[in-house]
Short mmCIF file of C-alpha atoms and ligand atoms in Angstrom, two decimals:
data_model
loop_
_atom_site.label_atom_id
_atom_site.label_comp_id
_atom_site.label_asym_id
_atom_site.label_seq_id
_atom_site.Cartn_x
_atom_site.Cartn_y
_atom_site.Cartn_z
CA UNK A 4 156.51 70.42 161.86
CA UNK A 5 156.72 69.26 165.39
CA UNK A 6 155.10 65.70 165.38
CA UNK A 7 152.07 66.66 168.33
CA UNK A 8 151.70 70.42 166.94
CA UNK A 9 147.76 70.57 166.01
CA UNK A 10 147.35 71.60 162.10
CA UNK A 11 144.38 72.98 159.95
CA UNK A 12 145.03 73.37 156.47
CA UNK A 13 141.32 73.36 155.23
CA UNK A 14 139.80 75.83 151.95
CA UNK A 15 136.77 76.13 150.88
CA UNK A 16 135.93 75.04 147.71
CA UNK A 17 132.65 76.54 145.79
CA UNK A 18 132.06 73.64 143.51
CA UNK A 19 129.65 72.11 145.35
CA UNK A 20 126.91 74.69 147.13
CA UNK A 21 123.99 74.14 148.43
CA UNK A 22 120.81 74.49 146.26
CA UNK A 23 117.14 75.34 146.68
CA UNK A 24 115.24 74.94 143.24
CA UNK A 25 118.77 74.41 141.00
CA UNK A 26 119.95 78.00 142.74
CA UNK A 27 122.55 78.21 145.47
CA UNK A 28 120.85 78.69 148.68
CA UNK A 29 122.47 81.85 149.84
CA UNK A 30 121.67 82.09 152.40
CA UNK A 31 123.00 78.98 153.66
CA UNK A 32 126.15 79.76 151.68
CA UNK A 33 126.37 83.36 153.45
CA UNK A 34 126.05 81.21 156.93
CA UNK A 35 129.01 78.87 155.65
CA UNK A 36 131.30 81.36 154.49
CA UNK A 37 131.01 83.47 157.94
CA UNK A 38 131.50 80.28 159.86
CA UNK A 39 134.67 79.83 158.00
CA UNK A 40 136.57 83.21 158.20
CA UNK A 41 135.46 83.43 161.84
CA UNK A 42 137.16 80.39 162.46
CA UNK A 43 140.17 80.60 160.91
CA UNK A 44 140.01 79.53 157.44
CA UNK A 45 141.44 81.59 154.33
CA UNK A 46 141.39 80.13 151.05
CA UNK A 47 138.34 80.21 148.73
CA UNK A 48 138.08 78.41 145.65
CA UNK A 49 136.04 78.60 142.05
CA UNK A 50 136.51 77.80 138.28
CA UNK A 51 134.82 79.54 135.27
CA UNK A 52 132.97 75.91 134.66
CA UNK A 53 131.85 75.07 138.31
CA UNK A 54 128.27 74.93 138.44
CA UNK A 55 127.58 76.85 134.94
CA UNK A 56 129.23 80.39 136.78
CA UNK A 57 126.84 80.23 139.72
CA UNK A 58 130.11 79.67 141.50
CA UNK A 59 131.90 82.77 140.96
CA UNK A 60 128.56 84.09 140.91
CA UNK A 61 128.60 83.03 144.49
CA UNK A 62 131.88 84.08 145.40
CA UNK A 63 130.90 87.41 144.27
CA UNK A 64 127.35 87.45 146.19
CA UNK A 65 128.84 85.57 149.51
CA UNK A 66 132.82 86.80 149.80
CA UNK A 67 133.78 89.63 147.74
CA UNK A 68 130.69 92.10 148.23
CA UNK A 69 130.93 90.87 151.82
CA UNK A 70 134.25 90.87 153.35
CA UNK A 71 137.59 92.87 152.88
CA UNK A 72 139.51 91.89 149.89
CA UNK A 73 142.31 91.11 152.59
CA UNK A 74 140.54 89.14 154.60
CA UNK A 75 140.31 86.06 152.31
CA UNK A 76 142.56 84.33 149.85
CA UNK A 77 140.68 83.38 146.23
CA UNK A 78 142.21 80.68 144.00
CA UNK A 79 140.44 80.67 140.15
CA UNK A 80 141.18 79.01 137.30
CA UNK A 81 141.46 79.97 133.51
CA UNK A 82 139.14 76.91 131.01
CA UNK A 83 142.53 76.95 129.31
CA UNK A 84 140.48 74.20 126.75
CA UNK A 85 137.98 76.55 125.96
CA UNK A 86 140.96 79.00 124.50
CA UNK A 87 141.35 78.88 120.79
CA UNK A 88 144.14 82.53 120.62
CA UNK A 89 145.86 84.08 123.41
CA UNK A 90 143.35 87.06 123.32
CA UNK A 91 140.48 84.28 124.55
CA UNK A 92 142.49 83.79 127.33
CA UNK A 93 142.47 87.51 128.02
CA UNK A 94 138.70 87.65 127.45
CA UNK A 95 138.12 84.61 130.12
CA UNK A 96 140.11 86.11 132.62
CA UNK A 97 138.18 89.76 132.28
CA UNK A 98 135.34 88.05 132.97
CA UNK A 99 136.05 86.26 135.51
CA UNK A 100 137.43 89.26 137.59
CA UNK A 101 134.22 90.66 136.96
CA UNK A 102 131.98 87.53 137.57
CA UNK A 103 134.04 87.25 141.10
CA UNK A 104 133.80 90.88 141.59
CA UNK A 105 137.77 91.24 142.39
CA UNK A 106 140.98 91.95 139.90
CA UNK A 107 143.31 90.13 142.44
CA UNK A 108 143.38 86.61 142.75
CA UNK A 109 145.65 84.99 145.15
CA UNK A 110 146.01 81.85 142.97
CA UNK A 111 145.51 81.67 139.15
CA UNK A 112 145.69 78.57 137.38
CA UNK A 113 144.71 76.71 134.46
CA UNK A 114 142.14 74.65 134.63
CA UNK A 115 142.09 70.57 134.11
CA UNK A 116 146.11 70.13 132.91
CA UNK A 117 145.66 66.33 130.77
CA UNK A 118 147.87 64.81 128.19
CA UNK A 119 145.47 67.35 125.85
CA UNK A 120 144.55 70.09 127.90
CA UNK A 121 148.14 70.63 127.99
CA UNK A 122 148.60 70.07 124.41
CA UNK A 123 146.15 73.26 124.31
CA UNK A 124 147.99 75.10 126.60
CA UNK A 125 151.34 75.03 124.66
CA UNK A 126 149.80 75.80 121.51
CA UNK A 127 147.97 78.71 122.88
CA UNK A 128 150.73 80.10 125.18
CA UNK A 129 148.74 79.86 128.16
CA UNK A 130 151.58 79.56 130.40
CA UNK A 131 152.84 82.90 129.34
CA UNK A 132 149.37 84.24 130.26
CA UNK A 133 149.84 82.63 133.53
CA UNK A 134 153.04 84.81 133.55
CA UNK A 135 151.46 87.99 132.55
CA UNK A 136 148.58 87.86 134.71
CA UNK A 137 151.13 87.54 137.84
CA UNK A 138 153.86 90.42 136.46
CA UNK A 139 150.67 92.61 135.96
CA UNK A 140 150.05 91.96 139.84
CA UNK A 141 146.84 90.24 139.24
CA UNK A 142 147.69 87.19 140.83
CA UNK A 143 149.75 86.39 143.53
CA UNK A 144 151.32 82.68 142.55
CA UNK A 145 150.07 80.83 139.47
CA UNK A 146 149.65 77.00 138.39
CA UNK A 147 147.51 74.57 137.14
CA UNK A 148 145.20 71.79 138.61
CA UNK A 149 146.28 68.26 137.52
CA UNK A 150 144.74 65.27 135.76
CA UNK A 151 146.89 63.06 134.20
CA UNK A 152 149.89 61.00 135.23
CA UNK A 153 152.84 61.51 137.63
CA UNK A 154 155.55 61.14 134.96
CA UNK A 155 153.45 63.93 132.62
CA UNK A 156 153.51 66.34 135.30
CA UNK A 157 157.47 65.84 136.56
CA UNK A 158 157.88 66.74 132.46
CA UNK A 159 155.36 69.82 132.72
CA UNK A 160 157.11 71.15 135.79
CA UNK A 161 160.39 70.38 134.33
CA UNK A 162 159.40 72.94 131.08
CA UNK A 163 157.56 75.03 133.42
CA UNK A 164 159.63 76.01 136.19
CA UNK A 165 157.43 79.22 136.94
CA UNK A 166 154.69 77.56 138.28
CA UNK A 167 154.36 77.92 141.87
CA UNK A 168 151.06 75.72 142.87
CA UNK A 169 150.02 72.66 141.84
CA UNK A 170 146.34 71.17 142.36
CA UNK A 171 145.91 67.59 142.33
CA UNK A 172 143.50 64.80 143.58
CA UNK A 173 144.72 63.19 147.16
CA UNK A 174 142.58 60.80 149.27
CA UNK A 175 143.94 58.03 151.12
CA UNK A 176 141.81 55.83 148.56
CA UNK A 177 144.09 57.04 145.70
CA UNK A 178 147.25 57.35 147.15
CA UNK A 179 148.37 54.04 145.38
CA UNK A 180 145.95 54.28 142.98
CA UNK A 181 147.31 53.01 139.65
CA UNK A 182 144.96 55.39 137.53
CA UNK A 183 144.88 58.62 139.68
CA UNK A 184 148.76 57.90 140.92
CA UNK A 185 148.12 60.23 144.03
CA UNK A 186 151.46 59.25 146.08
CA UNK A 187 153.63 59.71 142.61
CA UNK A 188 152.16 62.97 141.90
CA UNK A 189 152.27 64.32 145.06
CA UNK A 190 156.20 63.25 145.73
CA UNK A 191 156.63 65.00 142.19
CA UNK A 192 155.17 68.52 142.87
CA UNK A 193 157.55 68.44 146.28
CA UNK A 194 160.64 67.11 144.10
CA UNK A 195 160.33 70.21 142.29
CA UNK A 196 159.42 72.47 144.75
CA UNK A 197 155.92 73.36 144.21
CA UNK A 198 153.18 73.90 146.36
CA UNK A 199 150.81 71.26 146.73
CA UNK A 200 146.67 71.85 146.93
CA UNK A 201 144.46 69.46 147.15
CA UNK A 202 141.24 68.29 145.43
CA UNK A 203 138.71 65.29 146.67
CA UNK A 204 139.89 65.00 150.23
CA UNK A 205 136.96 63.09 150.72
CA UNK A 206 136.55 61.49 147.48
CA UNK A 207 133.81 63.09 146.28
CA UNK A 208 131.95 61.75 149.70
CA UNK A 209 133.03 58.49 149.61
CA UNK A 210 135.19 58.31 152.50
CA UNK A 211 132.22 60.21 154.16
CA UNK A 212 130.21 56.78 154.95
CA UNK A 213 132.36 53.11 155.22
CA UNK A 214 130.64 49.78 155.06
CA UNK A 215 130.94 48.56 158.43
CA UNK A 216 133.60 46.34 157.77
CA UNK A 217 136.07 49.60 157.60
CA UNK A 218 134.19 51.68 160.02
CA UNK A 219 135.11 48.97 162.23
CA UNK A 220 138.77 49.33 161.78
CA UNK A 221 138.47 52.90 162.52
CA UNK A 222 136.40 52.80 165.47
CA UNK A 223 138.70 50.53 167.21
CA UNK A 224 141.19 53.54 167.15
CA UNK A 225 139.53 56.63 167.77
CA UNK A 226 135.48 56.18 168.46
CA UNK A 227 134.69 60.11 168.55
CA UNK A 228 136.46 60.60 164.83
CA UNK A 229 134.12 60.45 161.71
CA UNK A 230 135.23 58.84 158.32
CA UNK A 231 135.51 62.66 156.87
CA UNK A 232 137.69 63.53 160.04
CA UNK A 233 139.58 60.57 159.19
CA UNK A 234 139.93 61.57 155.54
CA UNK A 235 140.90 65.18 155.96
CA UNK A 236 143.34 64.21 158.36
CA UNK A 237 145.36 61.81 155.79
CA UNK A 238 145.34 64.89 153.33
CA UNK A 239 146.39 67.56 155.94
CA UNK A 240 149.33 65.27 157.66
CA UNK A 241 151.01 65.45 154.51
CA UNK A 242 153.74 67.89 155.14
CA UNK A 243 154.23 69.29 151.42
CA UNK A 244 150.55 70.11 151.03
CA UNK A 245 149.16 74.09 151.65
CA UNK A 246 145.79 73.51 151.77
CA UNK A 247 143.08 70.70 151.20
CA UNK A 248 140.23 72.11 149.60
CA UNK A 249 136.82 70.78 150.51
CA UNK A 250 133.03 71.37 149.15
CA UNK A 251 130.85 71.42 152.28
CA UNK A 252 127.29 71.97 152.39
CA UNK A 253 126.30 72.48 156.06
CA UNK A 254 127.22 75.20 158.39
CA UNK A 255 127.79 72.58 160.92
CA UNK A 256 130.17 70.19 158.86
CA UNK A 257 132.38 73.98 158.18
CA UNK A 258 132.48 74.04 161.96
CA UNK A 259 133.77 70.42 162.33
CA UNK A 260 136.34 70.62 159.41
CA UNK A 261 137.73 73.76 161.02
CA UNK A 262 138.32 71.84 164.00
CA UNK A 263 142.62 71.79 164.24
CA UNK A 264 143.91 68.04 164.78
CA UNK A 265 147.47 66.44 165.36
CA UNK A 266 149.05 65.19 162.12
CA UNK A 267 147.83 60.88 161.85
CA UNK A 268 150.44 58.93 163.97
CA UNK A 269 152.13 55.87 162.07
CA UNK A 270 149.13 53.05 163.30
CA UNK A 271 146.67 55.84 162.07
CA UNK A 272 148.27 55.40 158.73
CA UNK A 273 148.21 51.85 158.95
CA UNK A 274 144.58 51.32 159.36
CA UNK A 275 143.77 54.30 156.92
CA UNK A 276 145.83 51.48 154.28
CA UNK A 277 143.79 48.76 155.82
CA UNK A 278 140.06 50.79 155.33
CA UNK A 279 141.46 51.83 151.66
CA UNK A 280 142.11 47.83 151.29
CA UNK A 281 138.58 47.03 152.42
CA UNK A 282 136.78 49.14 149.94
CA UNK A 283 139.10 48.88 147.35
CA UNK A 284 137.70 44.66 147.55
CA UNK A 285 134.12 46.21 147.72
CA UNK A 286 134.39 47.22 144.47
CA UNK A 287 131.77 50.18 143.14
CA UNK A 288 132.53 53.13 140.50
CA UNK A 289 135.37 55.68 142.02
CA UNK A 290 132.66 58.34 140.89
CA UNK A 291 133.59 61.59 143.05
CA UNK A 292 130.33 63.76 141.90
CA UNK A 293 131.97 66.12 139.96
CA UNK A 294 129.63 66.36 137.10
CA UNK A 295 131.67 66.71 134.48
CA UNK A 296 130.28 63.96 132.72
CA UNK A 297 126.94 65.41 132.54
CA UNK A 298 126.51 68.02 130.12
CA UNK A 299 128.20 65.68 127.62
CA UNK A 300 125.74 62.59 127.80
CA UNK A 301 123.08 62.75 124.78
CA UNK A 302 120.88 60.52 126.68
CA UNK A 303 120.42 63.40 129.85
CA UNK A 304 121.70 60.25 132.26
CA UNK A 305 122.26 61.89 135.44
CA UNK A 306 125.78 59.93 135.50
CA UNK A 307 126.75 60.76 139.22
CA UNK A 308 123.72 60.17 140.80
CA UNK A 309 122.91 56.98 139.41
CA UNK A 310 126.34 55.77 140.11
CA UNK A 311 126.14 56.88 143.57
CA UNK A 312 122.83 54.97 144.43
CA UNK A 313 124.86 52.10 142.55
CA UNK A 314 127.33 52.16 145.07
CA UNK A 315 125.05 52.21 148.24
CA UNK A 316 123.20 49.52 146.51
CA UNK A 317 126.76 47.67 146.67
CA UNK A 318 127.55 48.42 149.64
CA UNK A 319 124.64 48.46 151.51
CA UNK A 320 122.19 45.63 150.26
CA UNK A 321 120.39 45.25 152.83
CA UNK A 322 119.09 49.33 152.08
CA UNK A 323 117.94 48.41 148.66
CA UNK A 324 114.29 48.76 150.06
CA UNK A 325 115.10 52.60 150.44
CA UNK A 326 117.60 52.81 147.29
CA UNK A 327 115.76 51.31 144.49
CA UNK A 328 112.13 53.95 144.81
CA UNK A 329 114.71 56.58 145.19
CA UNK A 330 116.09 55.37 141.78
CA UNK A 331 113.03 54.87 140.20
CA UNK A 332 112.14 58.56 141.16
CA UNK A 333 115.42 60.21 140.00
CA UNK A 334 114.95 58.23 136.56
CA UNK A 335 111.06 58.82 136.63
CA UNK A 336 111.29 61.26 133.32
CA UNK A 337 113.48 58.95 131.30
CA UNK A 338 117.08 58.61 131.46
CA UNK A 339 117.47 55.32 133.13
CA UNK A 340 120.89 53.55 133.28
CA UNK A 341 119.25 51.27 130.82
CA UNK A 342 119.06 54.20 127.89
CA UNK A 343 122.87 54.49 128.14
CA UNK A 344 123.55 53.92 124.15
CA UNK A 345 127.59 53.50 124.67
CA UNK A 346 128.36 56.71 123.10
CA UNK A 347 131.12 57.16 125.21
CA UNK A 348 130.88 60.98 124.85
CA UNK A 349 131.30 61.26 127.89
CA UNK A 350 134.17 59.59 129.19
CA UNK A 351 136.96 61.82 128.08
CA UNK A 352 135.15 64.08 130.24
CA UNK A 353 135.94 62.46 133.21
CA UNK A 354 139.07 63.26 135.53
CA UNK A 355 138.40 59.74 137.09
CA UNK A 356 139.22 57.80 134.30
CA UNK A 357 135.91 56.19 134.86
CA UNK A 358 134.85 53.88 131.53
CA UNK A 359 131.31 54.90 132.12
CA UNK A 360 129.32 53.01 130.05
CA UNK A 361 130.48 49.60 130.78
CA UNK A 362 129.70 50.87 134.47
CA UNK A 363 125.92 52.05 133.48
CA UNK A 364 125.88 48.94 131.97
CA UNK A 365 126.13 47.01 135.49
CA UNK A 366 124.27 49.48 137.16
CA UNK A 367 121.35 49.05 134.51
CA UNK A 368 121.59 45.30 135.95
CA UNK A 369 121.78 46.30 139.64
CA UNK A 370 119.50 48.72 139.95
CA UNK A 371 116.62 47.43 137.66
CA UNK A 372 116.62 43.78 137.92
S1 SF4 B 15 128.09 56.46 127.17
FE1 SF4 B 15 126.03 56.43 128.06
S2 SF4 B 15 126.21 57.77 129.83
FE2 SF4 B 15 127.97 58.24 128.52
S3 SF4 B 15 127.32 59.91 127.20
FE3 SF4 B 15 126.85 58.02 126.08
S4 SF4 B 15 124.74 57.56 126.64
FE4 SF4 B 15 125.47 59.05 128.15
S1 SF4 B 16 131.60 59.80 136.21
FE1 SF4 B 16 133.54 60.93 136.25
S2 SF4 B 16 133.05 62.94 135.38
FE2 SF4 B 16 131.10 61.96 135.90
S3 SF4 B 16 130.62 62.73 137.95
FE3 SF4 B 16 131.70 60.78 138.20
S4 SF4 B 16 133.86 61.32 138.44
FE4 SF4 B 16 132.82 63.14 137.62
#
């Protein structure tokens, strides 16, 4: 790629939509998903789990019932750890061509590849269903999303030479991250030729809003950018990467993402290390929002949510006048940090690695003292 050519390598993920009353607001998803063909963008992206269905529910309602199937590029993923026999896996995929209202998907992978998901996925053949579902002509390429550690995927790959795409977590937060091992897993899918998407550009929203301290450093560079700008543009300079897949929730912040850019310049990368520095010292929970966590917690703790107020609260003392009542409302019908009983049901649900309740635990003390 020339060094100055301008790149956009943005999708669309529909994992996290905008809601009225606990239903995607559709039509501010409608708006969003116009704004995004008409300027350029392709790729689409849902999972049997995201938001209970109501996500190929919406790609349904919002793409496929709207727009040419050759207009758009869909990636989807099979719950591979929801598969007990092969024939579940054929039963999950009918349904999902018929929750997304298309038999073709561009991209069809397993979902959430770990150290057991994979385990699952052996036992259960899934990667020959990968395999039949793309010799049938119902998906273009095939691979898996990926959770676990660098050296577990360059084995995968190694036994599974078919797969075309993988999808993995890259921010410039976790690109020497010891637990997410961003930089390792990325040089791994390129070592063996695969395609690389990418998940949490943005962390989750994160990298969305710096302390000042970081902002700072930015600034002092390029005054116009934002911290997402920033973010996305890490992700998309990488040369081995396809597409960066982002959740967005206005019409405006499609418009802005779309936006092409030159690939980050060597002091860009610098101070992107520096900022990572900065709030890696800051400390708070590398929650990304994915909600994973949730359904799992016997207590009904709304996991992300109080973690992200946590993390403000961290950041931003001097806000805690406008954090804490917004706490005390979330929590008003129970479920305070404080009920967290240390199951740790939840933790194995998380692709963050996150030891949640020993986090509650502080933010019990944080938020309530
Ligand atoms: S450890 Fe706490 S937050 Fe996690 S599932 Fe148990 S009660 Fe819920
Ligand atoms: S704690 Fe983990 S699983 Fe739960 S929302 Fe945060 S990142 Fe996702």
């Amino acid at each position: 790629m020339e060094r100055n050519a301008h790149i956009n390598k943005l999708g669309f993920g529909f994992l996290r939509l905008p809601e009225t009353d606990g239903e995607p607001d559709w039509r501010a998803v409608d708006e969003m998903t116009d704004a995004y063909l008409a300027g350029g963008g392709q790729w689409f992206d849902t999972c049997y789990t995201y938001l209970n269905g109501r996500s190929e529910q919406a790609i349904r309602r919002c793409v496929t019932e709207r727009y040419a199937r050759e207009s758009f590029r869909l990636v989807e993923k099979l719950p591979g750890y929801l598969c007990r026999t092969y024939e579940d896996c054929r039963r999950y995929f009918r349904e999902e061509q018929r929750r997304c209202g298309t038999d073709f998907f561009d991209i069809f992978m397993l979902h959430w590849l770990n150290r057991e998901n994979y385990e699952i996925a052996e036992r259960v053949d899934e990667f020959r269903f990968l395999r039949e579902v793309k010799q049938g002509g119902c998906a273009g390429r095939i691979g898996f999303s990926w959770h676990d550690s660098a050296s577990l995927l360059d084995d995968v790959l190694s036994r599974h030479p078919e797969v075309d795409v993988v999808l993995m977590q890259i921010n410039y937060l976790d690109w020497e991250s010891a637990g997410i091992e961003s930089r390792k897993c990325y040089e791994t899918a390129v070592k063996h030729g695969k395609s690389v998407f990418v998940m949490e550009p943005v962390k989750g929203g994160t990298l969305a809003k710096l302390p000042p301290e970081a902002e700072r450093i930015l600034r002092a560079l390029a005054p116009e950018r934002t911290p997402s700008d920033w973010a996305l543009r890490f992700v998309q300079s990488l040369p081995g990467v396809e597409v960066c897949l982002s959740g967005m929730n206005r019409v405006e912040q499609v418009r802005e993402n779309l936006a092409p850019f030159p690939p980050l310049t060597e002091a860009e990368t610098e101070a992107l290390r520096q900022v990572a520095e900065v709030l890696r010292k800051g400390g708070g929970v590398p929650c990304t929002g994915c909600r994973y966590c949730v359904s799992h917690c016997p207590q009904h703790i709304a996991i992300p949510d109080i973690f992200a107020m946590f993390n403000e609260l961290q950041r931003w003392p001097e806000e805690d006048w406008k954090i804490r009542p917004v706490y005390e409302q979330t929590v008003k019908s129970g479920a305070r940090a404080s009920d967290c009983i240390a199951c740790r049901s939840c933790e194995g649900h998380c692709p963050q690695h996150i030891p949640i309740s020993e986090w509650m635990r502080r933010a019990a003390r944080t938020l309530e003292s």
